[in-house]
Short mmCIF file of C-alpha atoms and ligand atoms in Angstrom, two decimals:
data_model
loop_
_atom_site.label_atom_id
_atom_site.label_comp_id
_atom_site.label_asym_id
_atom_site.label_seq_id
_atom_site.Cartn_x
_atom_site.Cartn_y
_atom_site.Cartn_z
CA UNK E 1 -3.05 2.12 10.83
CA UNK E 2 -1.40 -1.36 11.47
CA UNK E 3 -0.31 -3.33 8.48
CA UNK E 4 1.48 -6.46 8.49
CA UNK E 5 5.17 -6.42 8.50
CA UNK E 6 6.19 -7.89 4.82
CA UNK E 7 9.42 -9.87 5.67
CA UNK E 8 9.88 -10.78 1.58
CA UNK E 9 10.03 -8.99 -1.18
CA UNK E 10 11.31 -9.94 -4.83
CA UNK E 11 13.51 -7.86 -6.31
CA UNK E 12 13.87 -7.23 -10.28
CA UNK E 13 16.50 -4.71 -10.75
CA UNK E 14 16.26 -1.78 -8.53
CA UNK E 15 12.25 -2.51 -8.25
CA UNK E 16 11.45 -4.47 -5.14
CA UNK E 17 8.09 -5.76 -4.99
CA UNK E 18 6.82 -6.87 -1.54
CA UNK E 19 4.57 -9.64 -0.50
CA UNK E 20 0.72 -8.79 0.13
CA UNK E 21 0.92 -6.92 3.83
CA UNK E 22 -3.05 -7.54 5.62
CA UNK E 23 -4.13 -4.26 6.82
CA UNK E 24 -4.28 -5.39 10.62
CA UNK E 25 -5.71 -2.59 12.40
CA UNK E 26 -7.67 0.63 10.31
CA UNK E 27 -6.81 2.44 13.55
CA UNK E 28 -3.95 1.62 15.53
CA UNK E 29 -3.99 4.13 18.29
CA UNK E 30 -3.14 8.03 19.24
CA UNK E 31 -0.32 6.61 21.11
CA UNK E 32 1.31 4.76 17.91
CA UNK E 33 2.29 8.31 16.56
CA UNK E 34 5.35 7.70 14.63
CA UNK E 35 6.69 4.91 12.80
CA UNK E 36 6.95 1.77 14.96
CA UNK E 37 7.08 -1.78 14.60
CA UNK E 38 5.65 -4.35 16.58
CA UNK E 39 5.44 -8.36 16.89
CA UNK E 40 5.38 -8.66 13.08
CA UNK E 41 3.33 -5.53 12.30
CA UNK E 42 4.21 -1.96 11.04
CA UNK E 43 2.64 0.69 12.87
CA UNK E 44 1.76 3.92 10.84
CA UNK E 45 1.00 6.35 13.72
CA UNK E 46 -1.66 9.58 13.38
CA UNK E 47 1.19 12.42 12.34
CA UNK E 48 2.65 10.16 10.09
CA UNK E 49 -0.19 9.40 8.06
CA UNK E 50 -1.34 13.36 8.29
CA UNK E 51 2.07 14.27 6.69
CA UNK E 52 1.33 12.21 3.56
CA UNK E 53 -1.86 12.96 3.59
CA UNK E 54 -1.30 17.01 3.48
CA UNK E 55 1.07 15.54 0.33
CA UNK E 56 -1.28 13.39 -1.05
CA UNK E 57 -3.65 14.36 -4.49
CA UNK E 58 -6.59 12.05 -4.62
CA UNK E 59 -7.40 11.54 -8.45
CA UNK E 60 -11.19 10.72 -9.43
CA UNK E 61 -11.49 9.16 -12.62
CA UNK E 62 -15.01 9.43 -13.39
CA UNK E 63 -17.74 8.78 -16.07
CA UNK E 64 -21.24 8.89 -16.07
CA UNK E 65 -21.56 7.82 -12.36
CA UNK E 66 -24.69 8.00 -10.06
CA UNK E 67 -24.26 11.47 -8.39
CA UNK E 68 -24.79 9.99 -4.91
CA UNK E 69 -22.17 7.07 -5.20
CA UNK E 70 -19.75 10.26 -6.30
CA UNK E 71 -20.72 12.04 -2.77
CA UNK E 72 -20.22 9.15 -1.16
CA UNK E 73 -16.51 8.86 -2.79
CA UNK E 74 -15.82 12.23 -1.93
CA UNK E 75 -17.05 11.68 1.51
CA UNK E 76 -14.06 8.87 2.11
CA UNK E 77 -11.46 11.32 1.26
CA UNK E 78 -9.70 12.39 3.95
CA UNK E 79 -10.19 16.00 4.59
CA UNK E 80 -5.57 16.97 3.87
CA UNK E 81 -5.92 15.60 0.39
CA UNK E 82 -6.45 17.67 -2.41
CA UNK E 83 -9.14 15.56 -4.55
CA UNK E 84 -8.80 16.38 -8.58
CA UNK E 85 -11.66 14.70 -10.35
CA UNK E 86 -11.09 14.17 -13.76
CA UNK E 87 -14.51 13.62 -16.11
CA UNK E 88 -15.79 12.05 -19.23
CA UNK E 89 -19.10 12.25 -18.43
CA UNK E 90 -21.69 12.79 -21.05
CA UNK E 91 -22.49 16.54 -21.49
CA UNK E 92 -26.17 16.02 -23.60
CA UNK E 93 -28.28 15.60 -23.32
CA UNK E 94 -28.00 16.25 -20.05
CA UNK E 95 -25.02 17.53 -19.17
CA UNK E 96 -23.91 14.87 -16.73
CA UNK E 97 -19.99 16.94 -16.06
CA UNK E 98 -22.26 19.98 -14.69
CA UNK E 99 -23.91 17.75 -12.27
CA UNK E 100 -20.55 16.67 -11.04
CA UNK E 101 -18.60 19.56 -10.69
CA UNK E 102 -21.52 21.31 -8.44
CA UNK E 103 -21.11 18.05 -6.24
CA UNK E 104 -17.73 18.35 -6.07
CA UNK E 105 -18.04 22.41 -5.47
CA UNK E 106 -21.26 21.65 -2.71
CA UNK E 107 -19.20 19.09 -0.98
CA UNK E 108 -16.21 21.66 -0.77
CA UNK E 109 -18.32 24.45 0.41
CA UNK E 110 -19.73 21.93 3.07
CA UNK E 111 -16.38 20.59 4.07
CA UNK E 112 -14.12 23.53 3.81
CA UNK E 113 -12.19 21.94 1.30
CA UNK E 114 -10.12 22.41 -1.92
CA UNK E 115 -10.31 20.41 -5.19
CA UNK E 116 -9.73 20.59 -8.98
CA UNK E 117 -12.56 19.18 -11.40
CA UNK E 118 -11.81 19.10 -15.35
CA UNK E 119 -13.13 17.38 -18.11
CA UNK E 120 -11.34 15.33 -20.73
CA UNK E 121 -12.74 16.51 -23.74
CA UNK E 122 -12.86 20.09 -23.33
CA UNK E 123 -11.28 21.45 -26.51
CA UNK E 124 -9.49 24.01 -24.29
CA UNK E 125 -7.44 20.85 -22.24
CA UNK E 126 -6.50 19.91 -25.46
CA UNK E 127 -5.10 22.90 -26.60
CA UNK E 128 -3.45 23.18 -23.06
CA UNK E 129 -1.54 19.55 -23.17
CA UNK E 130 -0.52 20.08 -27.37
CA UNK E 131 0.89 24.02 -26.12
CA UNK E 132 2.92 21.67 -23.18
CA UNK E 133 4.10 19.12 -25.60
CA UNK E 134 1.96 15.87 -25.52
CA UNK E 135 0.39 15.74 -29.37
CA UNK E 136 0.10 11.90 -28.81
CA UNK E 137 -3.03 12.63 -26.29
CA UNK E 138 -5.37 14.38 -29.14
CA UNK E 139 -7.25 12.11 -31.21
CA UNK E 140 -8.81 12.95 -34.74
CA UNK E 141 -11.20 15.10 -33.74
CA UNK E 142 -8.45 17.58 -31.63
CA UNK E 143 -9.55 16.35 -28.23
CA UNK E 144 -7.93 14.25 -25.48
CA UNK E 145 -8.33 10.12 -26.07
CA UNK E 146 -11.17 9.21 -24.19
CA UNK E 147 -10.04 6.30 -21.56
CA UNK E 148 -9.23 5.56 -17.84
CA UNK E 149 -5.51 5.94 -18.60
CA UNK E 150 -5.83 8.83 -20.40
CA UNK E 151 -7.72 10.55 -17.41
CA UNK E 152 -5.34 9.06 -14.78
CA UNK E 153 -2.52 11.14 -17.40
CA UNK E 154 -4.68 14.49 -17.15
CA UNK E 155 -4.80 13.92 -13.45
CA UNK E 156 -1.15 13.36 -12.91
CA UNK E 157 -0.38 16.64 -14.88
CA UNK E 158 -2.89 18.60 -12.66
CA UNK E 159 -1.49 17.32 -9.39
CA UNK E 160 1.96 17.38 -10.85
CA UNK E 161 1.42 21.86 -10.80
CA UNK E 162 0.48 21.71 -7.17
CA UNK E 163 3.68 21.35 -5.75
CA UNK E 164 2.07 18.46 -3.27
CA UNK E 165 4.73 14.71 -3.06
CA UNK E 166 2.49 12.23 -3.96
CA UNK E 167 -0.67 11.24 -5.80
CA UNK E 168 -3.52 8.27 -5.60
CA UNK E 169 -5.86 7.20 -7.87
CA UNK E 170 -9.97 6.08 -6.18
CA UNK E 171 -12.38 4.70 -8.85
CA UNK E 172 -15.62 7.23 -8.91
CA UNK E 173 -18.21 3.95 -9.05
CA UNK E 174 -17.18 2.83 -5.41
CA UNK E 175 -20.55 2.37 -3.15
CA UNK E 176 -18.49 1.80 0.10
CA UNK E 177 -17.21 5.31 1.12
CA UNK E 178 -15.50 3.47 4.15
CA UNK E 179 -13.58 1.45 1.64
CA UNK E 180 -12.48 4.61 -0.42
CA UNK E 181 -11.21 5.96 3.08
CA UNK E 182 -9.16 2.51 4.23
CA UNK E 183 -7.54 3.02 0.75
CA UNK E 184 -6.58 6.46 1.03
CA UNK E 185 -5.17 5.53 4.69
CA UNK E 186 -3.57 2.95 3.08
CA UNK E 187 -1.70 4.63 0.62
CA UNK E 188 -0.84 7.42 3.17
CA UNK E 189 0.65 4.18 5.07
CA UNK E 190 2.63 2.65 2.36
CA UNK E 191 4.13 5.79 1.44
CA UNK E 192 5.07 6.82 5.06
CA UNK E 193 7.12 3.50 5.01
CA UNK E 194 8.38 3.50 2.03
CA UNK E 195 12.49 3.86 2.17
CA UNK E 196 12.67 5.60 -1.28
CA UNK E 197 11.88 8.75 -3.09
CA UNK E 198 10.24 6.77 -6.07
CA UNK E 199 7.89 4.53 -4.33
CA UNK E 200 4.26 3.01 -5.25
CA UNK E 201 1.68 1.68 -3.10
CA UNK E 202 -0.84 -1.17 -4.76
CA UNK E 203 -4.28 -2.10 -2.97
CA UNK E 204 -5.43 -5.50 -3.38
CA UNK E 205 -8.94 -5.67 -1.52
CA UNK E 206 -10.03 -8.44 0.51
CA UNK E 207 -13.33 -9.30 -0.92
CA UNK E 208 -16.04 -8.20 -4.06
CA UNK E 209 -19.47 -9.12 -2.67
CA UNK E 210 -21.71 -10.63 -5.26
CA UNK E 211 -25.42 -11.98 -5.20
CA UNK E 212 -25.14 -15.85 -5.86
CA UNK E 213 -28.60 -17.46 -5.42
CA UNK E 214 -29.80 -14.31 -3.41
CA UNK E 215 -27.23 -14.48 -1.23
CA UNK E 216 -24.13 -12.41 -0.86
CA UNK E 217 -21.02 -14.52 -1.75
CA UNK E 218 -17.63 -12.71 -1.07
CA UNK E 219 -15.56 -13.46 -3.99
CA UNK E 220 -11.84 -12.78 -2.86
CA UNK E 221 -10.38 -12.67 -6.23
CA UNK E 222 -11.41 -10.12 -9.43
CA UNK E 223 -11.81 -12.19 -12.50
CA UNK E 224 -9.65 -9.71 -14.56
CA UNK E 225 -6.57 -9.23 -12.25
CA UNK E 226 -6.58 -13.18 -11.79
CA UNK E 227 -5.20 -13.37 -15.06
CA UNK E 228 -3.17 -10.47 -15.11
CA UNK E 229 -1.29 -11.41 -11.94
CA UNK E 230 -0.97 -14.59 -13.02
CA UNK E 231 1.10 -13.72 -16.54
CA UNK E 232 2.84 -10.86 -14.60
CA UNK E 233 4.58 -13.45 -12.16
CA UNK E 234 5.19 -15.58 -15.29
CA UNK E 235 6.72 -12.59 -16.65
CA UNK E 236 9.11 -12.59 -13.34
CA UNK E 237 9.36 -16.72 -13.02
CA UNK E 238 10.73 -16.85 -16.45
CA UNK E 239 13.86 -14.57 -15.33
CA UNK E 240 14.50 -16.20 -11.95
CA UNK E 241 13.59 -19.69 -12.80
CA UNK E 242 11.46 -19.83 -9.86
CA UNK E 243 7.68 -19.63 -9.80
CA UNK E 244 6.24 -17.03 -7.57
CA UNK E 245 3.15 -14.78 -6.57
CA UNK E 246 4.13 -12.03 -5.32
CA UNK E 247 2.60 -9.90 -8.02
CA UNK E 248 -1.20 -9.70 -6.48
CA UNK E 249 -1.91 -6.28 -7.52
CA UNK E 250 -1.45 -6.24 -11.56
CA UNK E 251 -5.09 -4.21 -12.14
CA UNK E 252 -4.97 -2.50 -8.82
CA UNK E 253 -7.22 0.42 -9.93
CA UNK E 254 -6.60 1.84 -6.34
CA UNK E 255 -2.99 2.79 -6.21
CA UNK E 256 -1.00 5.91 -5.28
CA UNK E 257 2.78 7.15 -5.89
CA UNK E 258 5.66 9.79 -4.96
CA UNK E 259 5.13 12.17 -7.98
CA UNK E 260 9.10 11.79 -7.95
CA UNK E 261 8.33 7.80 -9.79
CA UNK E 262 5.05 8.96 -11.17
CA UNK E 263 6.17 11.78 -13.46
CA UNK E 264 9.19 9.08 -15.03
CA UNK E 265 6.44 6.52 -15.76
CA UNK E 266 5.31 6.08 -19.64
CA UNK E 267 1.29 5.43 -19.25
CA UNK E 268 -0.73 3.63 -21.05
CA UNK E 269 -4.20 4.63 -22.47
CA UNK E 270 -7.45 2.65 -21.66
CA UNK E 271 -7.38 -0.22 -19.22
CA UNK E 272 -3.94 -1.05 -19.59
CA UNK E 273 -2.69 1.73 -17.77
CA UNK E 274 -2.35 -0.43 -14.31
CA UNK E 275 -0.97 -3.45 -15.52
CA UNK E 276 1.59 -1.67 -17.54
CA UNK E 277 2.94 0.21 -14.97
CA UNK E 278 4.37 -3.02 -13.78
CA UNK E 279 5.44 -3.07 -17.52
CA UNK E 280 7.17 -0.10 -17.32
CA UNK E 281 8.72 -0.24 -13.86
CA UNK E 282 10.59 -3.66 -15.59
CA UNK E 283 11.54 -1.75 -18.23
CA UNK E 284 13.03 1.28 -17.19
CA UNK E 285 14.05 -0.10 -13.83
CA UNK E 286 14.61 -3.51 -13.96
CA UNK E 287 18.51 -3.76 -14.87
CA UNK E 288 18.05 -5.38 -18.40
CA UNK E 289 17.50 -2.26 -20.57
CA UNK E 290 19.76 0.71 -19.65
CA UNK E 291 18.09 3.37 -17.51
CA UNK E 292 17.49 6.63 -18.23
CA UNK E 293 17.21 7.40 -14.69
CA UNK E 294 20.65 6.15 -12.83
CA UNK E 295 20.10 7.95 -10.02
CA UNK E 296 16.51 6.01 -9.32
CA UNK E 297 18.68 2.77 -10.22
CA UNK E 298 21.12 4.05 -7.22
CA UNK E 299 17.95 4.35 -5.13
CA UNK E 300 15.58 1.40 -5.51
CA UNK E 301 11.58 1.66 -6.41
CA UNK E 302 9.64 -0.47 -3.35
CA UNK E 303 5.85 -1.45 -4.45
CA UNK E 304 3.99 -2.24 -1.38
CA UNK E 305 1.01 -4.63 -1.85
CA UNK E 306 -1.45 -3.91 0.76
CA UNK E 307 -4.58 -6.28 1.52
CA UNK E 308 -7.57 -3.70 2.38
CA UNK E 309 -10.74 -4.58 4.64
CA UNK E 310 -13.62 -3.11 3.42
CA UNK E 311 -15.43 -4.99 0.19
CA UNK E 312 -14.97 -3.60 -2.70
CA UNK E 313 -18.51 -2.76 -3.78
CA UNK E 314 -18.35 -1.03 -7.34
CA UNK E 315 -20.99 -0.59 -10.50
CA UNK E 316 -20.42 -4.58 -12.45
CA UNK E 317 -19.88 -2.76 -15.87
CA UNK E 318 -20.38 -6.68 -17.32
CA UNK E 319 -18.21 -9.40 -18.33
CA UNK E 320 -17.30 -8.02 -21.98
CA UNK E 321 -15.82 -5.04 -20.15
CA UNK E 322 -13.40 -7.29 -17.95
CA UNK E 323 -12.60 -9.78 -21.11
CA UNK E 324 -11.61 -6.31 -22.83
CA UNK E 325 -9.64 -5.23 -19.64
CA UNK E 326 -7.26 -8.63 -19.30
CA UNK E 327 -6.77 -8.80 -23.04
CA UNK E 328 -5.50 -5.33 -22.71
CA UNK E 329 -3.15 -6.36 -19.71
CA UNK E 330 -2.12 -9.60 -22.02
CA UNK E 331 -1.36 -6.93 -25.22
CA UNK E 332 0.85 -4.76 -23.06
CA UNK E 333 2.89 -7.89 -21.62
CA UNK E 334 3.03 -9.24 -24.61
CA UNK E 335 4.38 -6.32 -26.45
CA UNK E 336 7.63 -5.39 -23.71
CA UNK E 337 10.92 -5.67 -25.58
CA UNK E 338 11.84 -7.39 -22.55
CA UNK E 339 8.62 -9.93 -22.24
CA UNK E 340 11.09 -13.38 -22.89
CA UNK E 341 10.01 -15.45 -25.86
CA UNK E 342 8.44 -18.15 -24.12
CA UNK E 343 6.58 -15.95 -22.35
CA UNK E 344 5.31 -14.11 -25.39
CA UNK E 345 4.97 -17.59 -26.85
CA UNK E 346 2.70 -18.79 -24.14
CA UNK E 347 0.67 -15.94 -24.11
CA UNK E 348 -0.16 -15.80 -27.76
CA UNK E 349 -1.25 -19.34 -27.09
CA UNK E 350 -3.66 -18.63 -24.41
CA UNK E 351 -5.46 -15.18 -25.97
CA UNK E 352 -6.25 -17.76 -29.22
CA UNK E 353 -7.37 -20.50 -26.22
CA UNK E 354 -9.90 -17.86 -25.67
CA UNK E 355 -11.08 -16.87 -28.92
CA UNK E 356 -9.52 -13.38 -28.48
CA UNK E 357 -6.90 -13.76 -31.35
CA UNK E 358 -7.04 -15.73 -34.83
CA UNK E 359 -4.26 -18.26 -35.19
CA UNK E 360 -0.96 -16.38 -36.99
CA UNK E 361 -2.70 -12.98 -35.42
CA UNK E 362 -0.44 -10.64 -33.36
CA UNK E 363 -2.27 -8.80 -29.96
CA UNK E 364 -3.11 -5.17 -30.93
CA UNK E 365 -0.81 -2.76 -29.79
CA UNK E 366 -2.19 -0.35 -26.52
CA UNK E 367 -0.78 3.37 -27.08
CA UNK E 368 1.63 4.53 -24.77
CA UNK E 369 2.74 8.00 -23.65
CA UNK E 370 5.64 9.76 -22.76
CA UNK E 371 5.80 10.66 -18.95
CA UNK E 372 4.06 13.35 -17.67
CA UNK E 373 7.45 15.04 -16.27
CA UNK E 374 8.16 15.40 -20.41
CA UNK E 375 5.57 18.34 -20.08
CA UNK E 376 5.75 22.12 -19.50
CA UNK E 377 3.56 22.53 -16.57
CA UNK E 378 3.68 26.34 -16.64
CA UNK E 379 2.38 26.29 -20.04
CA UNK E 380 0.14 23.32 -19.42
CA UNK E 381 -1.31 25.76 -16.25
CA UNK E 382 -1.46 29.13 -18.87
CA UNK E 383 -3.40 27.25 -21.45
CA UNK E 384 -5.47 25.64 -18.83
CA UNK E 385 -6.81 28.82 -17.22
CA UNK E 386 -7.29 30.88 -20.44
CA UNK E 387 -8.92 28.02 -22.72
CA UNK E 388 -10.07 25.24 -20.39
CA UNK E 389 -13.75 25.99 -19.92
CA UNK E 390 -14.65 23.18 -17.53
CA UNK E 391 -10.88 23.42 -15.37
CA UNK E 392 -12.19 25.12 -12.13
CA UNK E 393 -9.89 25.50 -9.14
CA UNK E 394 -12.09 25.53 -5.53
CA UNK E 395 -10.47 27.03 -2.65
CA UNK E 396 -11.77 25.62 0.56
CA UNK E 397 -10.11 28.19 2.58
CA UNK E 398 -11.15 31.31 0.45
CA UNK E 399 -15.11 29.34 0.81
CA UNK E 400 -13.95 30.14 4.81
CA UNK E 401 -13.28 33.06 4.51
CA UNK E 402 -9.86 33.08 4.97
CA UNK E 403 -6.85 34.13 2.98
CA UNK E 404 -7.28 32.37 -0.95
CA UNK E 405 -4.62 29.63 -1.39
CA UNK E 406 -5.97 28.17 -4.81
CA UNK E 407 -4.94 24.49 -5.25
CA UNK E 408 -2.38 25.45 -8.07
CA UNK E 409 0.07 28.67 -7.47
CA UNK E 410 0.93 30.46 -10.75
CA UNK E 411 4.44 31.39 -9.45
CA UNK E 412 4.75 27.76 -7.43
CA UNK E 413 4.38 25.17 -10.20
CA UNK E 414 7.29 23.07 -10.47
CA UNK E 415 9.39 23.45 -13.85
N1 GDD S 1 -12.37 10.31 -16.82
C1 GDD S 1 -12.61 9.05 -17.21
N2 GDD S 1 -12.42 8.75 -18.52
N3 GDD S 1 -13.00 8.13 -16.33
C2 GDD S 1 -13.23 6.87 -16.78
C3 GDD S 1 -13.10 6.51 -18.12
C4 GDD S 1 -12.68 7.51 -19.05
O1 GDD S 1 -12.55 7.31 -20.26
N4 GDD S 1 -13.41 5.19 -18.22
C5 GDD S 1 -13.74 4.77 -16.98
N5 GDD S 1 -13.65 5.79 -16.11
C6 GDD S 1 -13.87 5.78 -14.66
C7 GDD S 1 -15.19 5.15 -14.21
O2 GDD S 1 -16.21 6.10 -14.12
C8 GDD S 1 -14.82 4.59 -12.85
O3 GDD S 1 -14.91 5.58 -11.87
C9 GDD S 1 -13.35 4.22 -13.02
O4 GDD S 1 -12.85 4.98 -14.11
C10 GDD S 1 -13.15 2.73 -13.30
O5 GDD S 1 -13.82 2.40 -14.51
P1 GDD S 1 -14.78 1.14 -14.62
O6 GDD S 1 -15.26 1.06 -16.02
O7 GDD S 1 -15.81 1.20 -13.53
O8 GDD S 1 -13.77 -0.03 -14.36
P2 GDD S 1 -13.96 -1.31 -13.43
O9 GDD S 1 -14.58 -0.92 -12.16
O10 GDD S 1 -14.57 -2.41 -14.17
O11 GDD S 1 -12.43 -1.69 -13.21
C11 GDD S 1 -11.69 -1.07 -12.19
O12 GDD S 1 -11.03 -2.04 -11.44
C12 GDD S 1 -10.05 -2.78 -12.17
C13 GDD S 1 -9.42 -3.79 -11.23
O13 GDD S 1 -10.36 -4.67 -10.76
C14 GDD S 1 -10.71 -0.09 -12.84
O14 GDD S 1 -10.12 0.71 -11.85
C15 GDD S 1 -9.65 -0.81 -13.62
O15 GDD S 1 -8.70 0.15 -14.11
C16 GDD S 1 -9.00 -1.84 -12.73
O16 GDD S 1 -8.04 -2.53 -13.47
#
């Protein structure tokens, strides 16, 4: 893959954000097989983006998709990375997480391949995340909060017990299974050229194709993350005194990490899980509250922007749904200890411009959790395979007929 070089990036505390790079090439060449730059492009060669990807756990956040947009998905995964899907499908009256999990285990059998499928709101992953020491996941009724973060949470933990570097997150609702694959190479990219341990990688696609008077107009900008990019940088602005963009990438459902960042992050639950990890890289990394991680304050946390080709062609879940997903950014903004009054000021001003707050009402609070490297993964793992019902582990090369190497070890889980 060719990107394009990013010459800037702005830097708030040890997190260094850089510029939007344009994916220049999806392919650049058998030749290009190391790292290698060239006239004002970054050249991520074959081997290089095989050694992330043999790293790299693919998390599927899914409910109630159309089985064949799923396949699809699946189908854009490169073949090294261990996919985890992680359901909250409905399960009557049909039972929509049985569907899934056969096409995850048919596609596996087809392809040789390994994955992990579990759903959300098994009582048994409950149980399994209370016995490692997360209580603040389990809602009234003693089952995990249903919500995107939430499953992005479960996922983490899963891929966290596989011993693999880094993880990535590919929405199940995506029609374009060329566009899940550019983002997966993508990621692979960013993290090959990443020059830290604790590094994230943030897709911004190019284009959302939408019927306007039966034609296809390509929109080039989401109507949620427009606002939450736009706050974000005013978050920044208001520290430097200079205005900027850079932030482009505040919703980016597709984004991937080194588990070494990922397991330090606090996420949040719902739809404010993307925008707060911006929230929470400021916070713990940013220089104005103390650390509680000096040695990633030694190191420094680059978050590569990346500009993607394909359109991104997903289920429209309606325009309440992304009114509900920028308030949530605005709430989590809002809320940092280190979101500067006039900031915090401003936004209160525009969520009661659009009819979202009363005047003299606060934004609600969205929950936040402690990091997923807080957990015991062994015991997370125990609990998992005696009480999680719906947890299956499929091993590709056991389907083969060669010697079983099950996603997760017993004896190999990091503690
Ligand atoms: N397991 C699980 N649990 N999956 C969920 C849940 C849940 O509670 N809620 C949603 N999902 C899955 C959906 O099935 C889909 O695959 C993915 O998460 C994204 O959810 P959507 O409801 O389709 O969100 P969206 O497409 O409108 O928004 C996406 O893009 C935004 C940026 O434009 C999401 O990725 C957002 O998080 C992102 O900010």
């Amino acid at each position: 893959m060719r990107l394009a070089d990013s010459f800037r990036s702005e830097r708030f505390g040890a997190v260094r954000i850089h510029e939007l790079q344009r994916v220049i090439e999806l392919d650049s060449g058998a030749l290009a097989d190391t790292l290698g730059v060239s006239g004002g492009s970054r050249i991520v060669g074959p081997e290089a983006l095989r050694a992330v990807e043999t790293q790299l756990v693919v998390i599927v956040p899914c409910m109630n998709e159309t089985r064949s947009v799923i396949e699809g998905v699946l189908s854009g995964i490169p073949h090294d990375c261990l996919i985890v899907l992680v359901s909250n499908s409905d399960r009557g009256p049909v039972d929509r997480y049985e569907i899934e999990a056969q096409t995850v285990e048919q596609f596996c059998r087809l392809a040789g391949r390994s994955a992990i499928t579990v759903h959300q709101r098994d009582p048994g992953v409950a149980a399994a995340f209370k016995a490692a020491g997360m209580d603040e996941l389990i809602d009234d009724a003693g089952l995990i909060r249903a919500g995107k973060g939430e499953a992005m949470l479960v996922g983490m933990a899963v891929a966290a017990m596989t011993g693999r570097r880094y993880i990535g997150y590919v929405d199940a609702d995506n029609y374009v299974p060329g566009a899940v694959h550019e983002y997966c190479k993508a990621y692979a990219a960013g993290l090959a050229l990443a020059e830290s341990p604790y590094s994230m990688v943030r897709i911004s696609w190019h284009s959302k194709p939408k019927l306007r008077d039966g034609r296809l107009f390509f929109s080039r900008r989401g109507r949620s993350s427009e606002v939450t990019n736009e706050w974000l940088n005013r978050f920044l602005a208001e520290y430097s005194h200079f205005g900027t963009e850079v932030i482009a990438t505040g919703n980016a459902g597709e984004h991937a990490m080194s588990l070494e960042l990922g397991l330090k992050l606090r996420l949040a639950g719902g739809f404010a899980v993307e925008p707060y990890e911006y929230v929470d890289l400021f916070e713990q990394f940013g220089g104005i509250l103390e650390s509680p991680h000096p040695e990633v304050m030694a190191s420094s946390v680059p978050v590569l922007q990346i500009e993607t080709r394909n359109p991104h062609f997903h289920d429209n879940k309606g325009e309440e749904h992304v009114v509900s997903m920028r308030m949530q950014a605005l709430n989590v903004l809002y809320h940092s200890q280190i979101t500067l009054p006039a900031v915090r000021q401003a936004i209160l001003d525009f969520m009661v411009s659009q009819g979202a707050l009363e005047i003299g009402q606060e934004p609600p609070r969205e929950r936040v959790y402690p990091p997923v490297g807080t957990l015991a993964l062994d015991l997370l793992y125990d609990a998992l395979d005696a009480e999680a019902q719906t947890f299956c582990q499929l091993d590709g090369r056991a389907a083969a007929g060669l010697p079983a190497s099950p996603p997760i070890e017993r004896d190999r889980i990091p503690v």
